mmCIF file of C-alpha atoms in Angstrom:
data_model
loop_
_atom_site.group_PDB
_atom_site.id
_atom_site.type_symbol
_atom_site.label_atom_id
_atom_site.label_comp_id
_atom_site.label_asym_id
_atom_site.label_seq_id
_atom_site.Cartn_x
_atom_site.Cartn_y
_atom_site.Cartn_z
ATOM 1 C CA MET A 15 13.895 -20.340 -13.266
ATOM 2 C CA ASP A 16 15.005 -16.618 -14.114
ATOM 3 C CA SER A 17 13.791 -14.137 -11.717
ATOM 4 C CA LYS A 18 11.167 -11.576 -12.633
ATOM 5 C CA ASP A 19 12.288 -7.965 -12.868
ATOM 6 C CA ILE A 20 10.033 -5.665 -10.960
ATOM 7 C CA LEU A 21 10.067 -1.864 -10.821
ATOM 8 C CA ILE A 22 8.595 -0.206 -7.776
ATOM 9 C CA LEU A 23 7.514 3.404 -7.905
ATOM 10 C CA GLY A 24 7.633 5.324 -4.695
ATOM 11 C CA ALA A 25 10.531 3.715 -2.672
ATOM 12 C CA SER A 26 10.113 6.479 0.057
ATOM 13 C CA SER A 27 6.560 5.327 1.122
ATOM 14 C CA ARG A 28 6.088 3.657 4.414
ATOM 15 C CA VAL A 29 4.708 0.609 2.742
ATOM 16 C CA ALA A 30 7.894 0.372 0.378
ATOM 17 C CA ILE A 31 10.260 0.401 3.255
ATOM 18 C CA LEU A 32 8.209 -2.164 5.328
ATOM 19 C CA MET A 33 8.184 -4.684 2.415
ATOM 20 C CA LYS A 34 11.776 -3.832 1.152
ATOM 21 C CA PRO A 35 13.490 -6.671 2.991
ATOM 22 C CA ILE A 36 10.841 -9.230 2.204
ATOM 23 C CA LEU A 37 10.941 -8.476 -1.523
ATOM 24 C CA GLU A 38 14.735 -8.364 -1.962
ATOM 25 C CA ALA A 39 15.169 -11.653 -0.114
ATOM 26 C CA ASN A 40 12.902 -13.617 -2.412
ATOM 27 C CA PRO A 41 14.869 -15.175 -5.384
ATOM 28 C CA GLN A 42 11.931 -15.236 -7.730
ATOM 29 C CA VAL A 43 12.239 -11.578 -8.207
ATOM 30 C CA SER A 44 14.736 -8.838 -9.023
ATOM 31 C CA ILE A 45 13.622 -5.465 -7.614
ATOM 32 C CA SER A 46 14.588 -1.958 -8.826
ATOM 33 C CA TRP A 47 13.244 1.183 -6.802
ATOM 34 C CA GLN A 48 12.181 4.611 -7.941
ATOM 35 C CA THR A 49 12.169 7.731 -5.810
ATOM 36 C CA ARG A 50 11.839 11.428 -6.603
ATOM 37 C CA GLN A 51 14.866 12.858 -4.936
ATOM 38 C CA ILE A 52 17.495 11.756 -2.338
ATOM 39 C CA GLN A 53 18.768 13.967 0.389
ATOM 40 C CA LYS A 54 21.948 12.054 1.156
ATOM 41 C CA ASN A 55 23.595 8.903 0.069
ATOM 42 C CA ILE A 56 21.775 5.638 1.152
ATOM 43 C CA SER A 57 23.006 3.566 -1.627
ATOM 44 C CA HIS A 58 24.272 0.831 0.875
ATOM 45 C CA GLU A 59 20.574 0.437 1.871
ATOM 46 C CA TRP A 60 19.010 0.072 -1.562
ATOM 47 C CA ILE A 61 19.662 -2.234 -4.448
ATOM 48 C CA ASP A 62 19.082 -0.564 -7.942
ATOM 49 C CA LEU A 63 17.641 2.753 -6.736
ATOM 50 C CA LEU A 64 16.564 5.005 -9.722
ATOM 51 C CA VAL A 65 15.950 8.797 -9.161
ATOM 52 C CA PHE A 66 13.469 10.604 -11.304
ATOM 53 C CA PRO A 67 10.026 12.304 -10.537
ATOM 54 C CA LEU A 68 6.712 10.730 -11.431
ATOM 55 C CA LEU A 69 5.022 14.164 -12.133
ATOM 56 C CA ASN A 70 6.065 16.309 -15.020
ATOM 57 C CA LEU A 71 8.246 13.415 -16.272
ATOM 58 C CA GLU A 72 9.943 14.070 -19.524
ATOM 59 C CA THR A 73 10.575 11.176 -21.625
ATOM 60 C CA SER A 74 14.420 12.086 -21.919
ATOM 61 C CA MET A 75 14.455 11.932 -18.227
ATOM 62 C CA LEU A 76 12.876 8.741 -17.985
ATOM 63 C CA GLU A 77 15.017 7.026 -20.627
ATOM 64 C CA SER A 78 18.266 8.189 -18.955
ATOM 65 C CA SER A 79 17.082 6.927 -15.632
ATOM 66 C CA ILE A 80 15.955 3.536 -16.670
ATOM 67 C CA ASN A 81 18.145 2.953 -19.758
ATOM 68 C CA LEU A 82 15.196 1.255 -21.324
ATOM 69 C CA LYS A 83 15.737 -1.770 -19.313
ATOM 70 C CA GLN A 84 12.717 -4.150 -19.545
ATOM 71 C CA TYR A 85 10.674 -4.991 -16.585
ATOM 72 C CA ASN A 86 8.096 -7.697 -16.172
ATOM 73 C CA THR A 87 5.994 -5.777 -13.803
ATOM 74 C CA VAL A 88 5.652 -2.286 -12.525
ATOM 75 C CA VAL A 89 4.305 -1.454 -9.008
ATOM 76 C CA CYS A 90 3.014 1.847 -8.064
ATOM 77 C CA LEU A 91 3.103 2.586 -4.464
ATOM 78 C CA ALA A 92 3.331 6.273 -4.968
ATOM 79 C CA GLY A 93 0.330 8.379 -4.046
ATOM 80 C CA ALA A 94 -0.889 11.576 -2.371
ATOM 81 C CA LYS A 95 -2.868 11.232 0.822
ATOM 82 C CA ASN A 96 -3.405 14.773 2.050
ATOM 83 C CA GLN A 97 -6.970 15.865 2.006
ATOM 84 C CA ASP A 98 -6.188 18.902 -0.098
ATOM 85 C CA ASP A 99 -8.001 18.932 -3.400
ATOM 86 C CA GLU A 100 -5.068 19.820 -5.492
ATOM 87 C CA CYS A 101 -2.886 17.332 -3.780
ATOM 88 C CA LEU A 102 -5.165 14.657 -4.267
ATOM 89 C CA SER A 103 -5.768 15.319 -8.032
ATOM 90 C CA LEU A 104 -2.226 14.254 -8.189
ATOM 91 C CA ASN A 105 -3.369 10.511 -7.815
ATOM 92 C CA THR A 106 -4.693 10.540 -11.389
ATOM 93 C CA GLU A 107 -1.478 12.119 -12.798
ATOM 94 C CA ILE A 108 0.728 9.662 -10.933
ATOM 95 C CA ALA A 109 -1.597 6.813 -12.458
ATOM 96 C CA ARG A 110 -0.860 8.404 -15.793
ATOM 97 C CA SER A 111 2.872 8.425 -15.181
ATOM 98 C CA ALA A 112 2.915 4.846 -13.896
ATOM 99 C CA LEU A 113 1.100 3.742 -16.868
ATOM 100 C CA ASN A 114 3.402 5.746 -19.188
ATOM 101 C CA ILE A 115 6.525 4.199 -17.455
ATOM 102 C CA ALA A 116 5.100 0.681 -17.817
ATOM 103 C CA GLU A 117 4.655 1.215 -21.454
ATOM 104 C CA ARG A 118 8.247 2.485 -21.916
ATOM 105 C CA VAL A 119 9.756 -0.321 -19.963
ATOM 106 C CA ARG A 120 7.683 -2.926 -21.952
ATOM 107 C CA ALA A 121 6.106 -4.292 -18.850
ATOM 108 C CA GLU A 122 3.397 -6.958 -18.960
ATOM 109 C CA ARG A 123 1.404 -5.615 -16.189
ATOM 110 C CA LEU A 124 1.001 -2.622 -13.889
ATOM 111 C CA LEU A 125 -0.037 -3.067 -10.245
ATOM 112 C CA PHE A 126 -1.648 0.099 -9.083
ATOM 113 C CA PHE A 127 -2.195 0.586 -5.451
ATOM 114 C CA SER A 128 -5.631 1.750 -4.733
ATOM 115 C CA SER A 129 -7.434 1.647 -1.473
ATOM 116 C CA SER A 130 -10.501 0.119 0.273
ATOM 117 C CA ALA A 131 -11.354 3.725 0.844
ATOM 118 C CA VAL A 132 -13.075 3.561 -2.587
ATOM 119 C CA TYR A 133 -16.161 1.725 -1.137
ATOM 120 C CA GLU A 134 -19.255 3.072 0.694
ATOM 121 C CA TYR A 135 -19.402 1.706 4.295
ATOM 122 C CA GLY A 136 -20.122 -1.960 4.496
ATOM 123 C CA GLU A 137 -18.938 -5.432 5.485
ATOM 124 C CA LYS A 138 -17.445 -8.257 3.237
ATOM 125 C CA LEU A 139 -17.353 -5.841 0.243
ATOM 126 C CA SER A 140 -16.390 -7.441 -3.003
ATOM 127 C CA GLU A 141 -15.360 -5.817 -6.207
ATOM 128 C CA PHE A 142 -18.754 -5.989 -7.564
ATOM 129 C CA ASP A 143 -20.108 -3.891 -4.815
ATOM 130 C CA ASN A 144 -21.028 -0.193 -4.967
ATOM 131 C CA VAL A 145 -18.126 2.234 -4.989
ATOM 132 C CA TYR A 146 -19.031 5.291 -3.121
ATOM 133 C CA PRO A 147 -15.922 6.897 -1.472
ATOM 134 C CA GLN A 148 -16.571 8.571 1.944
ATOM 135 C CA ASN A 149 -13.669 10.894 1.598
ATOM 136 C CA LYS A 150 -11.563 12.907 -0.895
ATOM 137 C CA TYR A 151 -8.747 10.362 -0.724
ATOM 138 C CA GLY A 152 -11.105 7.491 -1.644
ATOM 139 C CA ALA A 153 -12.505 9.647 -4.437
ATOM 140 C CA SER A 154 -9.026 10.477 -5.849
ATOM 141 C CA LYS A 155 -8.032 6.630 -5.836
ATOM 142 C CA LEU A 156 -11.336 5.825 -7.675
ATOM 143 C CA ALA A 157 -10.604 8.573 -10.148
ATOM 144 C CA ALA A 158 -7.069 7.198 -10.789
ATOM 145 C CA GLU A 159 -8.652 3.749 -11.247
ATOM 146 C CA GLU A 160 -11.080 4.989 -13.896
ATOM 147 C CA TYR A 161 -8.474 6.670 -15.789
ATOM 148 C CA LEU A 162 -6.219 3.334 -15.958
ATOM 149 C CA TYR A 163 -9.162 1.168 -17.106
ATOM 150 C CA GLU A 164 -10.410 3.663 -19.679
ATOM 151 C CA ALA A 165 -6.822 4.292 -21.003
ATOM 152 C CA SER A 166 -5.802 2.178 -24.071
ATOM 153 C CA SER A 167 -2.739 0.266 -23.370
ATOM 154 C CA SER A 168 -0.934 -2.837 -24.139
ATOM 155 C CA VAL A 169 -0.134 -3.094 -20.453
ATOM 156 C CA SER A 170 -2.431 -5.393 -18.320
ATOM 157 C CA VAL A 171 -3.537 -3.063 -15.368
ATOM 158 C CA LEU A 172 -4.665 -4.410 -11.936
ATOM 159 C CA CYS A 173 -5.736 -1.959 -9.410
ATOM 160 C CA LEU A 174 -5.240 -3.263 -5.954
ATOM 161 C CA ARG A 175 -7.829 -2.207 -3.214
ATOM 162 C CA VAL A 176 -5.537 -2.750 -0.460
ATOM 163 C CA ALA A 177 -6.843 -2.911 3.100
ATOM 164 C CA ASN A 178 -5.061 -1.164 6.160
ATOM 165 C CA VAL A 179 -1.477 -2.030 6.204
ATOM 166 C CA ILE A 180 -0.284 -2.602 9.827
ATOM 167 C CA CYS A 181 2.507 -0.307 10.710
ATOM 168 C CA ALA A 182 1.501 2.083 7.860
ATOM 169 C CA ASP A 183 -2.110 2.846 8.628
ATOM 170 C CA SER A 184 -3.548 5.824 10.399
ATOM 171 C CA ILE A 185 -3.952 3.887 13.685
ATOM 172 C CA THR A 186 -0.683 1.975 14.173
ATOM 173 C CA ALA A 187 1.808 3.772 11.990
ATOM 174 C CA ARG A 188 2.488 6.403 14.824
ATOM 175 C CA TYR A 189 4.159 3.801 16.984
ATOM 176 C CA ILE A 190 6.586 3.063 14.217
ATOM 177 C CA TRP A 191 7.341 6.358 12.691
ATOM 178 C CA GLU A 192 6.963 8.799 15.244
ATOM 179 C CA GLU A 193 9.551 8.984 18.210
ATOM 180 C CA GLU A 194 6.907 10.316 20.409
ATOM 181 C CA PRO A 195 3.530 8.865 19.306
ATOM 182 C CA THR A 196 0.642 11.166 19.347
ATOM 183 C CA ALA A 197 -2.238 9.892 21.829
ATOM 184 C CA LEU A 198 -4.666 7.422 20.195
ATOM 185 C CA LYS A 199 -8.376 8.180 20.471
ATOM 186 C CA LEU A 200 -10.808 5.426 19.437
ATOM 187 C CA ASP A 201 -14.581 5.888 18.664
ATOM 188 C CA ILE A 202 -16.613 3.789 21.048
ATOM 189 C CA PHE A 203 -20.298 2.850 20.439
ATOM 190 C CA SER A 204 -23.171 1.786 22.537
ATOM 191 C CA ASP A 205 -22.269 -2.016 22.411
ATOM 192 C CA LYS A 206 -18.628 -0.882 23.855
ATOM 193 C CA ALA A 207 -17.159 -1.875 20.466
ATOM 194 C CA SER A 208 -15.179 0.171 18.061
ATOM 195 C CA ILE A 209 -14.862 0.238 14.242
ATOM 196 C CA THR A 210 -13.928 -2.802 12.142
ATOM 197 C CA ARG A 211 -11.550 -2.785 9.254
ATOM 198 C CA SER A 212 -9.705 -5.196 7.065
ATOM 199 C CA PHE A 213 -5.999 -5.474 7.550
ATOM 200 C CA ILE A 214 -2.801 -6.809 5.894
ATOM 201 C CA ASP A 215 0.772 -7.124 7.032
ATOM 202 C CA PRO A 216 3.729 -6.044 4.946
ATOM 203 C CA LYS A 217 4.965 -9.603 4.698
ATOM 204 C CA ALA A 218 1.835 -10.925 3.313
ATOM 205 C CA LEU A 219 1.452 -7.946 0.957
ATOM 206 C CA ALA A 220 4.972 -8.526 -0.344
ATOM 207 C CA GLU A 221 4.248 -12.097 -1.065
ATOM 208 C CA ILE A 222 1.092 -11.059 -2.897
ATOM 209 C CA ILE A 223 3.025 -8.648 -5.166
ATOM 210 C CA ILE A 224 5.509 -11.575 -5.844
ATOM 211 C CA LYS A 225 2.675 -13.884 -6.674
ATOM 212 C CA LEU A 226 0.766 -11.422 -8.877
ATOM 213 C CA SER A 227 4.045 -10.761 -10.738
ATOM 214 C CA CYS A 228 5.145 -14.250 -11.094
ATOM 215 C CA GLU A 229 2.143 -16.314 -11.624
ATOM 216 C CA ASP A 230 -0.271 -16.730 -14.642
ATOM 217 C CA HIS A 231 -3.240 -15.830 -12.562
ATOM 218 C CA GLY A 232 -5.605 -14.404 -15.214
ATOM 219 C CA LEU A 233 -6.945 -11.635 -13.084
ATOM 220 C CA SER A 234 -8.437 -8.370 -14.461
ATOM 221 C CA GLY A 235 -10.279 -5.435 -13.083
ATOM 222 C CA PRO A 236 -10.015 -4.095 -9.385
ATOM 223 C CA VAL A 237 -8.803 -6.690 -6.765
ATOM 224 C CA ASN A 238 -9.360 -6.654 -3.000
ATOM 225 C CA VAL A 239 -6.184 -7.233 -1.008
ATOM 226 C CA ALA A 240 -6.532 -8.145 2.671
ATOM 227 C CA SER A 241 -4.971 -10.975 4.704
ATOM 228 C CA VAL A 242 -7.364 -10.684 7.584
ATOM 229 C CA GLU A 243 -10.740 -9.621 6.441
ATOM 230 C CA THR A 244 -12.414 -8.430 9.575
ATOM 231 C CA VAL A 245 -10.473 -6.875 12.470
ATOM 232 C CA ASP A 246 -12.175 -5.207 15.574
ATOM 233 C CA LEU A 247 -9.788 -2.279 16.473
ATOM 234 C CA ILE A 248 -10.079 -3.039 20.269
ATOM 235 C CA GLU A 249 -8.881 -6.571 19.774
ATOM 236 C CA LEU A 250 -6.023 -5.663 17.613
ATOM 237 C CA LEU A 251 -4.963 -3.016 19.975
ATOM 238 C CA LYS A 252 -4.964 -5.270 22.984
ATOM 239 C CA MET A 253 -2.875 -7.799 20.997
ATOM 240 C CA ILE A 254 -0.231 -5.248 20.267
ATOM 241 C CA ASP A 255 -0.447 -3.663 23.728
ATOM 242 C CA VAL A 256 -1.382 -0.151 22.529
ATOM 243 C CA LYS A 257 -3.156 2.149 25.066
ATOM 244 C CA TRP A 258 -6.086 4.229 23.910
ATOM 245 C CA THR A 259 -8.713 6.598 25.031
ATOM 246 C CA GLY A 260 -12.315 6.005 24.054
ATOM 247 C CA VAL A 261 -14.588 8.623 22.529
ATOM 248 C CA SER A 262 -18.294 8.011 22.820
ATOM 249 C CA ARG A 263 -20.210 8.103 19.464
ATOM 250 C CA VAL A 264 -23.596 7.441 18.356
ATOM 251 C CA ASP A 265 -24.191 4.170 16.672
ATOM 252 C CA SER A 266 -25.087 6.055 13.240
ATOM 253 C CA GLN A 267 -21.461 7.190 13.161
ATOM 254 C CA ARG A 268 -19.970 3.674 13.147
ATOM 255 C CA GLN A 269 -17.695 2.976 10.232
ATOM 256 C CA ARG A 270 -17.326 -0.581 8.834
ATOM 257 C CA ILE A 271 -15.480 -1.212 5.756
ATOM 258 C CA THR A 272 -14.305 -4.789 5.416
ATOM 259 C CA LEU A 273 -13.317 -6.634 2.220
ATOM 260 C CA ALA A 274 -13.976 -9.887 0.774
ATOM 261 C CA THR A 275 -11.034 -11.454 -0.911
ATOM 262 C CA ASP A 276 -12.535 -14.681 -2.884
ATOM 263 C CA LYS A 277 -11.380 -13.199 -6.083
ATOM 264 C CA LEU A 278 -7.653 -12.995 -5.068
ATOM 265 C CA ARG A 279 -8.043 -16.175 -3.035
ATOM 266 C CA GLY A 280 -9.176 -18.150 -6.090
ATOM 267 C CA ALA A 281 -6.535 -16.772 -8.284
ATOM 268 C CA ILE A 282 -3.065 -17.258 -6.652
ATOM 269 C CA SER A 283 -1.544 -20.145 -4.985
ATOM 270 C CA GLY A 284 -1.307 -20.386 -1.124
ATOM 271 C CA PHE A 285 -3.381 -17.285 -0.377
ATOM 272 C CA GLY A 286 -4.384 -17.182 3.293
ATOM 273 C CA ARG A 287 -1.669 -19.490 4.722
ATOM 274 C CA GLU A 288 -0.532 -17.928 8.155
ATOM 275 C CA MET A 289 -2.472 -14.727 7.468
ATOM 276 C CA THR A 290 -4.155 -14.270 10.826
ATOM 277 C CA LEU A 291 -4.464 -11.635 13.496
ATOM 278 C CA LYS A 292 -1.804 -13.162 15.223
ATOM 279 C CA SER A 293 0.775 -12.859 12.256
ATOM 280 C CA ILE A 294 -0.355 -9.147 11.910
ATOM 281 C CA ALA A 295 0.509 -8.656 15.514
ATOM 282 C CA SER A 296 3.747 -10.219 14.970
ATOM 283 C CA GLN A 297 4.632 -8.115 12.021
ATOM 284 C CA PHE A 298 3.763 -4.927 14.268
ATOM 285 C CA TYR A 299 6.290 -6.168 16.984
ATOM 286 C CA GLN A 300 8.994 -6.936 14.664
ATOM 287 C CA ASN A 301 8.899 -3.491 12.868
ATOM 288 C CA LYS A 302 8.581 -1.839 16.331
ATOM 289 C CA LEU A 303 11.875 -3.371 17.448
ATOM 290 C CA ILE A 304 13.607 -1.744 14.208
ATOM 291 C CA SER A 305 11.505 1.443 14.192
ATOM 292 C CA HIS A 306 14.585 3.687 14.744
ATOM 293 C CA LYS A 307 16.245 2.189 11.582
ATOM 294 C CA LEU A 308 12.976 2.543 9.626
ATOM 295 C CA ARG A 309 12.685 6.288 10.675
ATOM 296 C CA LEU A 310 16.392 6.720 9.516
ATOM 297 C CA ILE A 311 15.459 5.289 6.167
ATOM 298 C CA LYS A 312 12.519 7.372 5.835
ATOM 299 C CA ASP A 313 14.292 10.490 6.833
ATOM 300 C CA SER A 314 16.926 9.815 4.339
ATOM 301 C CA PHE A 315 14.584 10.666 1.493
ATOM 302 C CA GLN A 316 14.281 14.495 0.438
ATOM 303 C CA LYS A 317 10.779 15.757 1.419
ATOM 304 C CA ASN A 318 9.712 18.300 -1.146
#
């Protein structure tokens, strides 16, 4: 069976770097990577690395970069996370560029990485539940989703509302990407518990991307993506042997955002196998062992 060609936008993101070895090792897919600008030569680390910006992208620049090769799927990992209004408004512009690129390369589908932050607080939230972002980042991702679904295009769009990615989220990323991790403070409530979140590990996320790109799944609209639907942070941090300092909070400040994944589970084969809290902890340890190499790769990309 011929492999599916996938173009991934945002090669310098933490999630891309974490998923790279899993994606490139799978014979079902052939991966090309996009980045804005490279500081130094890392061609030995990357297969088919394309350099062009997503913002202010001229058609001539795009055509010269991709040589109008056809891709089956475009995956947009790129995005702005800073809480600055101007920065976050870029998420809609990135979505616009991603759709434009998908059309230019005659892709069948665009997988756009959104976030569980589009939801209001709650547990086992499905794609049919209310969206009420609790911060500017979530609002910017929701605005990007709305643009993509309102745009008229021949490309099938799936907005993936991705849970916290272990080693790339705000809690655990510091132990991978920082040489001297900043101290972790955790909100603790009257029952001595902390906040709950849904999580996914890079291996499971890469495998889901492959299945969404290769299988005839018939999915449409937003899709929740998580491998472990509910994780108590204290339990997770104990499993990965991370020390933390508790900060007492009133119960009204408790934040629970956990995702139901029935829609995804019913559409792709093998979903949920070996997706456990233990597998998430294992991925953390594996990436921590090679954290120095991961930081070198991240630092190889020009920051601008």
